[in-house]
Amino acid sequence: MPAPCVIGVDVGGTKVLACDVDAGLTVHHRALRRSPAPSSDVLLDTILSAIVEVRDAAERELLAVGIGIPSMIDQRTGVPEFTAHLPLTGVPFRDVMAERLGVPVFVGNDATLATLVEHRFGAARGVPDAVMLTMGTGIGGGLVMDGRLVHGAVGAAGEPGHMVVDVDGPPCVCGSVGCLETLASGTALAREERGSRAAAHDSELARAAASGREITGALVTELAHDGDRAARDVMALIGMRLGLGIANLVNLLNPSVVVVGGGMVAAGELLLEPARTVVRERALPPSRDVVRIVPARFGEEAGMLGAALFALDGSGAAAAAA
Ligand SMILES: [Zn+2]
């Protein structure tokens, strides 16, 4: 009889990814759903259909399902408490999914679960103390201390994007102002790009905008790689601010490794080198002298694979306790 499996699911603002894995994190089947989510009912059905597709294809015993969502999760209840981009706030998500699937379900923050997979199999493998920041539209993250993922008192630890780094900064989706993600995310990149373009009329960035192209983080990254000065300046500014956030984390936690993931890490050294420079200048010794700031190994599948690991850990713990 084939070995049992777990299914990991990543629920994003525009798509749902699901896969089944074995204990070695080998993926056997994948399912993808586009998820414009007008209501929680539609979204729950979409997530379930992706899981059922993978479960039916796997033809193996299903031990548990792990689901990562971009939200703070109260682990006492399994209820998402703050979900800016999905209609799940206040929904008894874990219990509803477990009831409909008939297996244990483990729900976590997507970036925290990405941290789990980077720690076990990726850029922070073998390191006892690590921090991850995922840079996309916002900034998420996670912490590993003494070899274990840090969950905090009720499961909501690891939100570096909402560290305040400017008391008079721009408003944030969380209700505060000057959070790191208002200054160093893809959203901040787009805002700074507009200012940079106004200052540098002869740049490729300005010409791209004048020709009607949508200015995205990916385009700024591409132009920066091509050597466009305005695009490089914007990326350096974002990298410097990222470095400020990392310097705070380095002073607080003294990690060996800081992993930077998410879509913006496609900029590579154009983003990471300014961040390293700021950390060398502004974090305290000896922490600043030992920390390595590195790109993530896993790309857009990190949340899904981390969710599968979370389910493996959770189902193993449940079996041991039985
Ligand atoms: Zn915030």
PDB file of C-alpha atoms and ligand atoms in Angstrom:
ATOM      1  CA  MET A   1       0.000   0.000   0.000  1.00  0.00           C
ATOM      2  CA  PRO A   2       1.459   3.423  -0.907  1.00  0.00           C
ATOM      3  CA  ALA A   3       2.603   5.668   1.933  1.00  0.00           C
ATOM      4  CA  PRO A   4       0.036   8.176   3.163  1.00  0.00           C
ATOM      5  CA  CYS A   5       0.343  11.815   2.138  1.00  0.00           C
ATOM      6  CA  VAL A   6      -0.567  15.319   3.213  1.00  0.00           C
ATOM      7  CA  ILE A   7      -1.881  18.146   1.077  1.00  0.00           C
ATOM      8  CA  GLY A   8      -0.560  21.703   1.281  1.00  0.00           C
ATOM      9  CA  VAL A   9      -2.568  24.673   0.002  1.00  0.00           C
ATOM     10  CA  ASP A  10      -1.590  28.299  -0.533  1.00  0.00           C
ATOM     11  CA  VAL A  11      -4.513  30.699  -0.794  1.00  0.00           C
ATOM     12  CA  GLY A  12      -3.488  33.995  -2.373  1.00  0.00           C
ATOM     13  CA  GLY A  13      -5.430  37.039  -3.490  1.00  0.00           C
ATOM     14  CA  THR A  14      -5.632  35.826  -7.096  1.00  0.00           C
ATOM     15  CA  LYS A  15      -5.045  32.072  -7.019  1.00  0.00           C
ATOM     16  CA  VAL A  16      -5.149  28.883  -4.994  1.00  0.00           C
ATOM     17  CA  LEU A  17      -2.280  26.363  -5.297  1.00  0.00           C
ATOM     18  CA  ALA A  18      -2.529  22.853  -3.856  1.00  0.00           C
ATOM     19  CA  CYS A  19      -0.288  19.778  -3.922  1.00  0.00           C
ATOM     20  CA  ASP A  20       0.264  16.486  -2.165  1.00  0.00           C
ATOM     21  CA  VAL A  21       3.684  15.665  -0.749  1.00  0.00           C
ATOM     22  CA  ASP A  22       5.347  12.780   1.036  1.00  0.00           C
ATOM     23  CA  ALA A  23       7.588  13.063   4.090  1.00  0.00           C
ATOM     24  CA  GLY A  24      10.564  14.047   1.898  1.00  0.00           C
ATOM     25  CA  LEU A  25       8.620  16.985   0.431  1.00  0.00           C
ATOM     26  CA  THR A  26       8.389  15.384  -3.001  1.00  0.00           C
ATOM     27  CA  VAL A  27       5.379  16.827  -4.867  1.00  0.00           C
ATOM     28  CA  HIS A  28       3.275  14.283  -6.745  1.00  0.00           C
ATOM     29  CA  HIS A  29       0.229  16.229  -7.979  1.00  0.00           C
ATOM     30  CA  ARG A  30      -0.656  19.899  -8.234  1.00  0.00           C
ATOM     31  CA  ALA A  31      -3.908  21.816  -8.693  1.00  0.00           C
ATOM     32  CA  LEU A  32      -4.402  25.495  -9.530  1.00  0.00           C
ATOM     33  CA  ARG A  33      -7.525  27.619  -9.262  1.00  0.00           C
ATOM     34  CA  ARG A  34      -7.893  31.255 -10.187  1.00  0.00           C
ATOM     35  CA  SER A  35      -9.772  32.746  -7.311  1.00  0.00           C
ATOM     36  CA  PRO A  36     -11.600  35.985  -7.717  1.00  0.00           C
ATOM     37  CA  ALA A  37     -13.284  35.614  -4.328  1.00  0.00           C
ATOM     38  CA  PRO A  38     -16.489  37.632  -4.104  1.00  0.00           C
ATOM     39  CA  SER A  39     -17.603  35.820  -0.941  1.00  0.00           C
ATOM     40  CA  SER A  40     -16.276  33.428   1.672  1.00  0.00           C
ATOM     41  CA  ASP A  41     -18.635  30.678   0.423  1.00  0.00           C
ATOM     42  CA  VAL A  42     -17.241  30.870  -3.120  1.00  0.00           C
ATOM     43  CA  LEU A  43     -13.674  30.949  -1.843  1.00  0.00           C
ATOM     44  CA  LEU A  44     -14.212  27.940   0.459  1.00  0.00           C
ATOM     45  CA  ASP A  45     -15.694  25.969  -2.461  1.00  0.00           C
ATOM     46  CA  THR A  46     -12.742  26.942  -4.677  1.00  0.00           C
ATOM     47  CA  ILE A  47     -10.217  25.817  -2.059  1.00  0.00           C
ATOM     48  CA  LEU A  48     -12.100  22.562  -1.490  1.00  0.00           C
ATOM     49  CA  SER A  49     -12.260  21.756  -5.196  1.00  0.00           C
ATOM     50  CA  ALA A  50      -8.470  22.159  -5.520  1.00  0.00           C
ATOM     51  CA  ILE A  51      -7.903  19.886  -2.514  1.00  0.00           C
ATOM     52  CA  VAL A  52     -10.344  17.253  -3.788  1.00  0.00           C
ATOM     53  CA  GLU A  53      -8.674  17.245  -7.220  1.00  0.00           C
ATOM     54  CA  VAL A  54      -5.280  16.532  -5.624  1.00  0.00           C
ATOM     55  CA  ARG A  55      -6.725  13.987  -3.184  1.00  0.00           C
ATOM     56  CA  ASP A  56      -8.437  12.042  -5.960  1.00  0.00           C
ATOM     57  CA  ALA A  57      -5.304  12.089  -8.137  1.00  0.00           C
ATOM     58  CA  ALA A  58      -3.082  10.946  -5.251  1.00  0.00           C
ATOM     59  CA  GLU A  59      -5.005   7.689  -4.579  1.00  0.00           C
ATOM     60  CA  ARG A  60      -3.288   7.469  -1.206  1.00  0.00           C
ATOM     61  CA  GLU A  61      -4.485   7.797   2.347  1.00  0.00           C
ATOM     62  CA  LEU A  62      -4.745  11.480   3.270  1.00  0.00           C
ATOM     63  CA  LEU A  63      -3.395  12.220   6.755  1.00  0.00           C
ATOM     64  CA  ALA A  64      -4.068  15.947   6.995  1.00  0.00           C
ATOM     65  CA  VAL A  65      -4.330  19.213   5.083  1.00  0.00           C
ATOM     66  CA  GLY A  66      -2.289  22.370   5.731  1.00  0.00           C
ATOM     67  CA  ILE A  67      -3.507  25.725   4.428  1.00  0.00           C
ATOM     68  CA  GLY A  68      -1.566  28.995   4.291  1.00  0.00           C
ATOM     69  CA  ILE A  69      -3.493  32.249   3.985  1.00  0.00           C
ATOM     70  CA  PRO A  70      -2.364  35.894   4.053  1.00  0.00           C
ATOM     71  CA  SER A  71      -3.815  36.600   7.467  1.00  0.00           C
ATOM     72  CA  MET A  72      -3.122  36.571  11.159  1.00  0.00           C
ATOM     73  CA  ILE A  73      -4.559  33.313  12.525  1.00  0.00           C
ATOM     74  CA  ASP A  74      -5.701  32.891  16.103  1.00  0.00           C
ATOM     75  CA  GLN A  75      -4.428  29.327  16.646  1.00  0.00           C
ATOM     76  CA  ARG A  76      -6.771  28.856  19.601  1.00  0.00           C
ATOM     77  CA  THR A  77      -9.752  29.009  17.266  1.00  0.00           C
ATOM     78  CA  GLY A  78      -8.403  28.602  13.713  1.00  0.00           C
ATOM     79  CA  VAL A  79     -10.118  31.865  12.782  1.00  0.00           C
ATOM     80  CA  PRO A  80      -8.413  34.448  10.507  1.00  0.00           C
ATOM     81  CA  GLU A  81      -8.467  37.751  12.397  1.00  0.00           C
ATOM     82  CA  PHE A  82      -7.233  40.232   9.813  1.00  0.00           C
ATOM     83  CA  THR A  83      -7.317  39.374   6.120  1.00  0.00           C
ATOM     84  CA  ALA A  84      -6.931  42.437   3.933  1.00  0.00           C
ATOM     85  CA  HIS A  85      -7.312  40.720   0.548  1.00  0.00           C
ATOM     86  CA  LEU A  86      -9.647  37.752   1.145  1.00  0.00           C
ATOM     87  CA  PRO A  87     -13.214  37.517   2.538  1.00  0.00           C
ATOM     88  CA  LEU A  88     -12.185  35.271   5.427  1.00  0.00           C
ATOM     89  CA  THR A  89     -11.940  37.595   8.432  1.00  0.00           C
ATOM     90  CA  GLY A  90     -13.940  36.071  11.293  1.00  0.00           C
ATOM     91  CA  VAL A  91     -14.786  32.868   9.350  1.00  0.00           C
ATOM     92  CA  PRO A  92     -14.283  29.636  11.419  1.00  0.00           C
ATOM     93  CA  PHE A  93     -12.006  28.534   8.596  1.00  0.00           C
ATOM     94  CA  ARG A  94     -10.097  25.627  10.160  1.00  0.00           C
ATOM     95  CA  ASP A  95     -13.177  23.934  11.608  1.00  0.00           C
ATOM     96  CA  VAL A  96     -15.278  24.346   8.458  1.00  0.00           C
ATOM     97  CA  MET A  97     -12.535  22.881   6.271  1.00  0.00           C
ATOM     98  CA  ALA A  98     -11.895  19.991   8.670  1.00  0.00           C
ATOM     99  CA  GLU A  99     -15.595  19.159   8.778  1.00  0.00           C
ATOM    100  CA  ARG A 100     -15.982  19.224   5.004  1.00  0.00           C
ATOM    101  CA  LEU A 101     -12.799  17.210   4.353  1.00  0.00           C
ATOM    102  CA  GLY A 102     -13.037  14.714   7.208  1.00  0.00           C
ATOM    103  CA  VAL A 103      -9.329  14.999   8.102  1.00  0.00           C
ATOM    104  CA  PRO A 104      -7.375  17.302  10.466  1.00  0.00           C
ATOM    105  CA  VAL A 105      -6.722  20.745   8.981  1.00  0.00           C
ATOM    106  CA  PHE A 106      -3.910  23.079  10.057  1.00  0.00           C
ATOM    107  CA  VAL A 107      -4.093  26.752   9.071  1.00  0.00           C
ATOM    108  CA  GLY A 108      -1.222  29.222   9.238  1.00  0.00           C
ATOM    109  CA  ASN A 109      -0.023  32.546   7.890  1.00  0.00           C
ATOM    110  CA  ASP A 110       1.345  32.032   4.370  1.00  0.00           C
ATOM    111  CA  ALA A 111       4.660  33.849   4.918  1.00  0.00           C
ATOM    112  CA  THR A 112       5.229  32.109   8.241  1.00  0.00           C
ATOM    113  CA  LEU A 113       4.752  28.762   6.489  1.00  0.00           C
ATOM    114  CA  ALA A 114       7.142  29.856   3.721  1.00  0.00           C
ATOM    115  CA  THR A 115       9.657  30.426   6.525  1.00  0.00           C
ATOM    116  CA  LEU A 116       9.116  26.851   7.675  1.00  0.00           C
ATOM    117  CA  VAL A 117      10.046  25.400   4.263  1.00  0.00           C
ATOM    118  CA  GLU A 118      13.052  27.715   3.836  1.00  0.00           C
ATOM    119  CA  HIS A 119      14.285  26.575   7.239  1.00  0.00           C
ATOM    120  CA  ARG A 120      13.831  22.839   6.606  1.00  0.00           C
ATOM    121  CA  PHE A 121      14.829  22.658   2.953  1.00  0.00           C
ATOM    122  CA  GLY A 122      15.903  26.071   1.673  1.00  0.00           C
ATOM    123  CA  ALA A 123      18.076  29.102   2.276  1.00  0.00           C
ATOM    124  CA  ALA A 124      18.052  28.798   6.081  1.00  0.00           C
ATOM    125  CA  ARG A 125      18.527  25.028   6.244  1.00  0.00           C
ATOM    126  CA  GLY A 126      20.536  23.848   9.216  1.00  0.00           C
ATOM    127  CA  VAL A 127      20.501  27.255  10.918  1.00  0.00           C
ATOM    128  CA  PRO A 128      18.974  27.512  14.399  1.00  0.00           C
ATOM    129  CA  ASP A 129      18.068  31.211  14.267  1.00  0.00           C
ATOM    130  CA  ALA A 130      16.648  32.785  11.124  1.00  0.00           C
ATOM    131  CA  VAL A 131      14.257  35.481   9.988  1.00  0.00           C
ATOM    132  CA  MET A 132      12.364  35.631   6.709  1.00  0.00           C
ATOM    133  CA  LEU A 133      10.751  38.576   4.961  1.00  0.00           C
ATOM    134  CA  THR A 134       8.511  37.988   1.943  1.00  0.00           C
ATOM    135  CA  MET A 135       8.311  41.054  -0.256  1.00  0.00           C
ATOM    136  CA  GLY A 136       5.331  41.372  -2.550  1.00  0.00           C
ATOM    137  CA  THR A 137       2.400  43.782  -2.516  1.00  0.00           C
ATOM    138  CA  GLY A 138       3.000  43.879   1.246  1.00  0.00           C
ATOM    139  CA  ILE A 139       5.676  42.379   3.477  1.00  0.00           C
ATOM    140  CA  GLY A 140       5.120  39.178   5.435  1.00  0.00           C
ATOM    141  CA  GLY A 141       7.543  36.993   7.300  1.00  0.00           C
ATOM    142  CA  GLY A 142       8.386  34.508   9.956  1.00  0.00           C
ATOM    143  CA  LEU A 143      10.880  33.705  12.697  1.00  0.00           C
ATOM    144  CA  VAL A 144      12.835  30.594  13.612  1.00  0.00           C
ATOM    145  CA  MET A 145      14.465  30.587  17.036  1.00  0.00           C
ATOM    146  CA  ASP A 146      16.378  27.661  18.560  1.00  0.00           C
ATOM    147  CA  GLY A 147      15.433  25.590  15.511  1.00  0.00           C
ATOM    148  CA  ARG A 148      11.693  26.060  15.918  1.00  0.00           C
ATOM    149  CA  LEU A 149       9.163  28.214  14.147  1.00  0.00           C
ATOM    150  CA  VAL A 150       8.005  30.979  16.498  1.00  0.00           C
ATOM    151  CA  HIS A 151       4.210  31.169  16.799  1.00  0.00           C
ATOM    152  CA  GLY A 152       3.828  33.575  19.729  1.00  0.00           C
ATOM    153  CA  ALA A 153       1.131  33.527  22.394  1.00  0.00           C
ATOM    154  CA  VAL A 154      -1.819  32.789  20.073  1.00  0.00           C
ATOM    155  CA  GLY A 155      -0.123  32.067  16.742  1.00  0.00           C
ATOM    156  CA  ALA A 156       0.243  35.560  15.282  1.00  0.00           C
ATOM    157  CA  ALA A 157       4.014  36.137  15.632  1.00  0.00           C
ATOM    158  CA  GLY A 158       6.207  37.131  12.705  1.00  0.00           C
ATOM    159  CA  GLU A 159       4.852  40.275  11.055  1.00  0.00           C
ATOM    160  CA  PRO A 160       7.984  42.294  10.190  1.00  0.00           C
ATOM    161  CA  GLY A 161       6.027  44.246   7.567  1.00  0.00           C
ATOM    162  CA  HIS A 162       4.197  46.082  10.325  1.00  0.00           C
ATOM    163  CA  MET A 163       7.229  47.278  12.250  1.00  0.00           C
ATOM    164  CA  VAL A 164       6.933  51.057  12.318  1.00  0.00           C
ATOM    165  CA  VAL A 165      10.052  52.577  10.770  1.00  0.00           C
ATOM    166  CA  ASP A 166       8.708  56.121  10.181  1.00  0.00           C
ATOM    167  CA  VAL A 167       6.411  57.684  12.781  1.00  0.00           C
ATOM    168  CA  ASP A 168       5.116  60.149  10.165  1.00  0.00           C
ATOM    169  CA  GLY A 169       5.097  57.680   7.264  1.00  0.00           C
ATOM    170  CA  PRO A 170       2.346  56.717   4.812  1.00  0.00           C
ATOM    171  CA  PRO A 171      -0.861  55.045   6.054  1.00  0.00           C
ATOM    172  CA  CYS A 172      -0.833  51.238   6.167  1.00  0.00           C
ATOM    173  CA  VAL A 173      -3.626  48.710   5.503  1.00  0.00           C
ATOM    174  CA  CYS A 174      -3.341  47.697   9.165  1.00  0.00           C
ATOM    175  CA  GLY A 175      -4.499  51.133  10.357  1.00  0.00           C
ATOM    176  CA  SER A 176      -1.068  52.321  11.511  1.00  0.00           C
ATOM    177  CA  VAL A 177       1.322  54.618   9.643  1.00  0.00           C
ATOM    178  CA  GLY A 178       4.941  54.231   8.544  1.00  0.00           C
ATOM    179  CA  CYS A 179       5.004  50.424   8.677  1.00  0.00           C
ATOM    180  CA  LEU A 180       7.949  48.844   6.841  1.00  0.00           C
ATOM    181  CA  GLU A 181       5.606  47.555   4.131  1.00  0.00           C
ATOM    182  CA  THR A 182       4.414  51.081   3.330  1.00  0.00           C
ATOM    183  CA  LEU A 183       8.030  52.014   2.535  1.00  0.00           C
ATOM    184  CA  ALA A 184       9.697  48.889   1.137  1.00  0.00           C
ATOM    185  CA  SER A 185       7.057  46.669  -0.582  1.00  0.00           C
ATOM    186  CA  GLY A 186       5.958  46.394  -4.201  1.00  0.00           C
ATOM    187  CA  THR A 187       3.324  49.014  -3.412  1.00  0.00           C
ATOM    188  CA  ALA A 188       6.020  51.395  -2.155  1.00  0.00           C
ATOM    189  CA  LEU A 189       8.106  50.629  -5.243  1.00  0.00           C
ATOM    190  CA  ALA A 190       5.267  51.756  -7.511  1.00  0.00           C
ATOM    191  CA  ARG A 191       4.817  54.978  -5.506  1.00  0.00           C
ATOM    192  CA  GLU A 192       8.531  55.815  -5.483  1.00  0.00           C
ATOM    193  CA  GLU A 193       8.765  54.977  -9.150  1.00  0.00           C
ATOM    194  CA  ARG A 194       6.291  57.761  -9.942  1.00  0.00           C
ATOM    195  CA  GLY A 195       8.453  60.277  -8.067  1.00  0.00           C
ATOM    196  CA  SER A 196      11.641  59.000  -9.660  1.00  0.00           C
ATOM    197  CA  ARG A 197      10.141  59.160 -13.126  1.00  0.00           C
ATOM    198  CA  ALA A 198       9.173  62.801 -12.610  1.00  0.00           C
ATOM    199  CA  ALA A 199      12.783  63.552 -11.673  1.00  0.00           C
ATOM    200  CA  ALA A 200      14.348  61.645 -14.581  1.00  0.00           C
ATOM    201  CA  HIS A 201      12.473  62.403 -17.791  1.00  0.00           C
ATOM    202  CA  ASP A 202      15.043  60.755 -20.040  1.00  0.00           C
ATOM    203  CA  SER A 203      14.955  57.347 -18.346  1.00  0.00           C
ATOM    204  CA  GLU A 204      13.670  54.108 -19.862  1.00  0.00           C
ATOM    205  CA  LEU A 205      11.233  54.033 -16.967  1.00  0.00           C
ATOM    206  CA  ALA A 206       9.780  57.396 -18.028  1.00  0.00           C
ATOM    207  CA  ARG A 207       9.589  56.284 -21.654  1.00  0.00           C
ATOM    208  CA  ALA A 208       7.832  53.038 -20.684  1.00  0.00           C
ATOM    209  CA  ALA A 209       5.225  54.974 -18.715  1.00  0.00           C
ATOM    210  CA  ALA A 210       4.776  57.551 -21.493  1.00  0.00           C
ATOM    211  CA  SER A 211       4.104  54.726 -23.967  1.00  0.00           C
ATOM    212  CA  GLY A 212       1.249  53.507 -21.778  1.00  0.00           C
ATOM    213  CA  ARG A 213       2.894  50.426 -20.268  1.00  0.00           C
ATOM    214  CA  GLU A 214       1.715  49.510 -16.806  1.00  0.00           C
ATOM    215  CA  ILE A 215       4.543  50.154 -14.342  1.00  0.00           C
ATOM    216  CA  THR A 216       4.853  47.022 -12.224  1.00  0.00           C
ATOM    217  CA  GLY A 217       7.483  45.778  -9.841  1.00  0.00           C
ATOM    218  CA  ALA A 218       8.504  43.254 -12.500  1.00  0.00           C
ATOM    219  CA  LEU A 219       9.053  46.010 -15.095  1.00  0.00           C
ATOM    220  CA  VAL A 220      11.073  48.160 -12.697  1.00  0.00           C
ATOM    221  CA  THR A 221      13.149  45.089 -11.889  1.00  0.00           C
ATOM    222  CA  GLU A 222      13.701  44.332 -15.575  1.00  0.00           C
ATOM    223  CA  LEU A 223      14.756  47.919 -16.359  1.00  0.00           C
ATOM    224  CA  ALA A 224      17.015  48.010 -13.306  1.00  0.00           C
ATOM    225  CA  HIS A 225      18.708  44.810 -14.509  1.00  0.00           C
ATOM    226  CA  ASP A 226      19.104  46.487 -17.924  1.00  0.00           C
ATOM    227  CA  GLY A 227      20.948  49.360 -16.255  1.00  0.00           C
ATOM    228  CA  ASP A 228      18.290  52.106 -16.325  1.00  0.00           C
ATOM    229  CA  ARG A 229      19.426  54.686 -13.789  1.00  0.00           C
ATOM    230  CA  ALA A 230      15.964  55.723 -12.569  1.00  0.00           C
ATOM    231  CA  ALA A 231      14.896  52.103 -12.060  1.00  0.00           C
ATOM    232  CA  ARG A 232      18.152  51.331 -10.230  1.00  0.00           C
ATOM    233  CA  ASP A 233      17.730  54.352  -7.975  1.00  0.00           C
ATOM    234  CA  VAL A 234      14.227  53.287  -6.980  1.00  0.00           C
ATOM    235  CA  MET A 235      15.364  49.733  -6.303  1.00  0.00           C
ATOM    236  CA  ALA A 236      18.302  50.996  -4.213  1.00  0.00           C
ATOM    237  CA  LEU A 237      15.947  53.174  -2.151  1.00  0.00           C
ATOM    238  CA  ILE A 238      13.638  50.225  -1.488  1.00  0.00           C
ATOM    239  CA  GLY A 239      16.651  48.039  -0.635  1.00  0.00           C
ATOM    240  CA  MET A 240      17.969  50.650   1.794  1.00  0.00           C
ATOM    241  CA  ARG A 241      14.624  50.801   3.593  1.00  0.00           C
ATOM    242  CA  LEU A 242      14.486  47.002   3.645  1.00  0.00           C
ATOM    243  CA  GLY A 243      17.897  47.179   5.316  1.00  0.00           C
ATOM    244  CA  LEU A 244      16.486  49.454   8.039  1.00  0.00           C
ATOM    245  CA  GLY A 245      13.835  46.861   8.829  1.00  0.00           C
ATOM    246  CA  ILE A 246      16.395  44.057   8.803  1.00  0.00           C
ATOM    247  CA  ALA A 247      18.739  46.067  11.074  1.00  0.00           C
ATOM    248  CA  ASN A 248      15.930  46.274  13.653  1.00  0.00           C
ATOM    249  CA  LEU A 249      15.388  42.518  13.420  1.00  0.00           C
ATOM    250  CA  VAL A 250      19.117  41.810  13.660  1.00  0.00           C
ATOM    251  CA  ASN A 251      19.377  43.903  16.833  1.00  0.00           C
ATOM    252  CA  LEU A 252      16.328  42.222  18.332  1.00  0.00           C
ATOM    253  CA  LEU A 253      16.999  38.576  17.413  1.00  0.00           C
ATOM    254  CA  ASN A 254      20.652  38.118  16.359  1.00  0.00           C
ATOM    255  CA  PRO A 255      19.768  35.692  13.532  1.00  0.00           C
ATOM    256  CA  SER A 256      22.432  33.831  11.519  1.00  0.00           C
ATOM    257  CA  VAL A 257      20.444  34.217   8.317  1.00  0.00           C
ATOM    258  CA  VAL A 258      17.851  36.649   6.994  1.00  0.00           C
ATOM    259  CA  VAL A 259      16.006  35.167   4.015  1.00  0.00           C
ATOM    260  CA  VAL A 260      14.335  37.575   1.589  1.00  0.00           C
ATOM    261  CA  GLY A 261      11.594  36.022  -0.554  1.00  0.00           C
ATOM    262  CA  GLY A 262       8.478  37.043  -2.457  1.00  0.00           C
ATOM    263  CA  GLY A 263       8.175  38.458  -5.968  1.00  0.00           C
ATOM    264  CA  MET A 264      10.467  41.434  -5.392  1.00  0.00           C
ATOM    265  CA  VAL A 265      13.495  39.258  -4.707  1.00  0.00           C
ATOM    266  CA  ALA A 266      13.700  38.841  -8.500  1.00  0.00           C
ATOM    267  CA  ALA A 267      15.692  42.096  -8.284  1.00  0.00           C
ATOM    268  CA  GLY A 268      18.444  40.061  -6.572  1.00  0.00           C
ATOM    269  CA  GLU A 269      21.548  41.981  -5.585  1.00  0.00           C
ATOM    270  CA  LEU A 270      20.023  45.291  -6.748  1.00  0.00           C
ATOM    271  CA  LEU A 271      17.743  44.952  -3.732  1.00  0.00           C
ATOM    272  CA  LEU A 272      19.885  42.937  -1.315  1.00  0.00           C
ATOM    273  CA  GLU A 273      23.207  44.786  -1.545  1.00  0.00           C
ATOM    274  CA  PRO A 274      21.797  48.182  -0.418  1.00  0.00           C
ATOM    275  CA  ALA A 275      20.052  46.303   2.404  1.00  0.00           C
ATOM    276  CA  ARG A 276      23.346  44.681   3.482  1.00  0.00           C
ATOM    277  CA  THR A 277      25.088  48.055   3.434  1.00  0.00           C
ATOM    278  CA  VAL A 278      22.496  49.598   5.772  1.00  0.00           C
ATOM    279  CA  VAL A 279      22.657  46.604   8.110  1.00  0.00           C
ATOM    280  CA  ARG A 280      26.469  46.903   8.289  1.00  0.00           C
ATOM    281  CA  GLU A 281      26.124  50.608   9.088  1.00  0.00           C
ATOM    282  CA  ARG A 282      23.190  50.563  11.484  1.00  0.00           C
ATOM    283  CA  ALA A 283      22.849  47.209  13.266  1.00  0.00           C
ATOM    284  CA  LEU A 284      24.889  46.503  16.392  1.00  0.00           C
ATOM    285  CA  PRO A 285      28.047  44.397  16.609  1.00  0.00           C
ATOM    286  CA  PRO A 286      28.544  41.489  16.905  1.00  0.00           C
ATOM    287  CA  SER A 287      25.101  40.627  15.447  1.00  0.00           C
ATOM    288  CA  ARG A 288      25.693  42.606  12.241  1.00  0.00           C
ATOM    289  CA  ASP A 289      29.010  40.846  11.655  1.00  0.00           C
ATOM    290  CA  VAL A 290      27.573  37.329  11.557  1.00  0.00           C
ATOM    291  CA  VAL A 291      24.241  37.762   9.776  1.00  0.00           C
ATOM    292  CA  ARG A 292      23.912  36.632   6.153  1.00  0.00           C
ATOM    293  CA  ILE A 293      21.177  38.257   4.032  1.00  0.00           C
ATOM    294  CA  VAL A 294      20.242  35.847   1.248  1.00  0.00           C
ATOM    295  CA  PRO A 295      17.495  35.273  -1.345  1.00  0.00           C
ATOM    296  CA  ALA A 296      14.908  32.564  -0.755  1.00  0.00           C
ATOM    297  CA  ARG A 297      15.309  29.206  -2.481  1.00  0.00           C
ATOM    298  CA  PHE A 298      11.631  28.534  -3.052  1.00  0.00           C
ATOM    299  CA  GLY A 299       9.562  30.823  -5.258  1.00  0.00           C
ATOM    300  CA  GLU A 300       5.800  30.964  -5.506  1.00  0.00           C
ATOM    301  CA  GLU A 301       5.424  27.389  -4.218  1.00  0.00           C
ATOM    302  CA  ALA A 302       6.952  28.252  -0.826  1.00  0.00           C
ATOM    303  CA  GLY A 303       3.615  28.863   0.907  1.00  0.00           C
ATOM    304  CA  MET A 304       2.090  25.657  -0.455  1.00  0.00           C
ATOM    305  CA  LEU A 305       5.089  23.510   0.511  1.00  0.00           C
ATOM    306  CA  GLY A 306       5.287  25.152   3.942  1.00  0.00           C
ATOM    307  CA  ALA A 307       1.592  24.437   4.477  1.00  0.00           C
ATOM    308  CA  ALA A 308       2.231  20.775   3.645  1.00  0.00           C
ATOM    309  CA  LEU A 309       5.092  20.675   6.181  1.00  0.00           C
ATOM    310  CA  PHE A 310       2.851  22.319   8.781  1.00  0.00           C
ATOM    311  CA  ALA A 311       0.286  19.558   8.209  1.00  0.00           C
ATOM    312  CA  LEU A 312       2.975  16.862   8.402  1.00  0.00           C
ATOM    313  CA  ASP A 313       4.228  18.285  11.707  1.00  0.00           C
ATOM    314  CA  GLY A 314       0.713  18.672  13.067  1.00  0.00           C
ATOM    315  CA  SER A 315      -0.504  15.217  12.073  1.00  0.00           C
ATOM    316  CA  GLY A 316       2.685  13.643  13.446  1.00  0.00           C
ATOM    317  CA  ALA A 317       2.181  15.419  16.743  1.00  0.00           C
ATOM    318  CA  ALA A 318      -1.469  14.324  16.808  1.00  0.00           C
ATOM    319  CA  ALA A 319      -0.474  10.687  16.139  1.00  0.00           C
ATOM    320  CA  ALA A 320       2.173  10.791  18.869  1.00  0.00           C
ATOM    321  CA  ALA A 321      -0.364  12.163  21.344  1.00  0.00           C
ATOM    322  CA  ALA A 322      -3.010   9.536  20.486  1.00  0.00           C
TER     323      ALA A 322
HETATM  324 ZN    ZN B   1       0.952  48.098   9.008  1.00  0.00          ZN
END
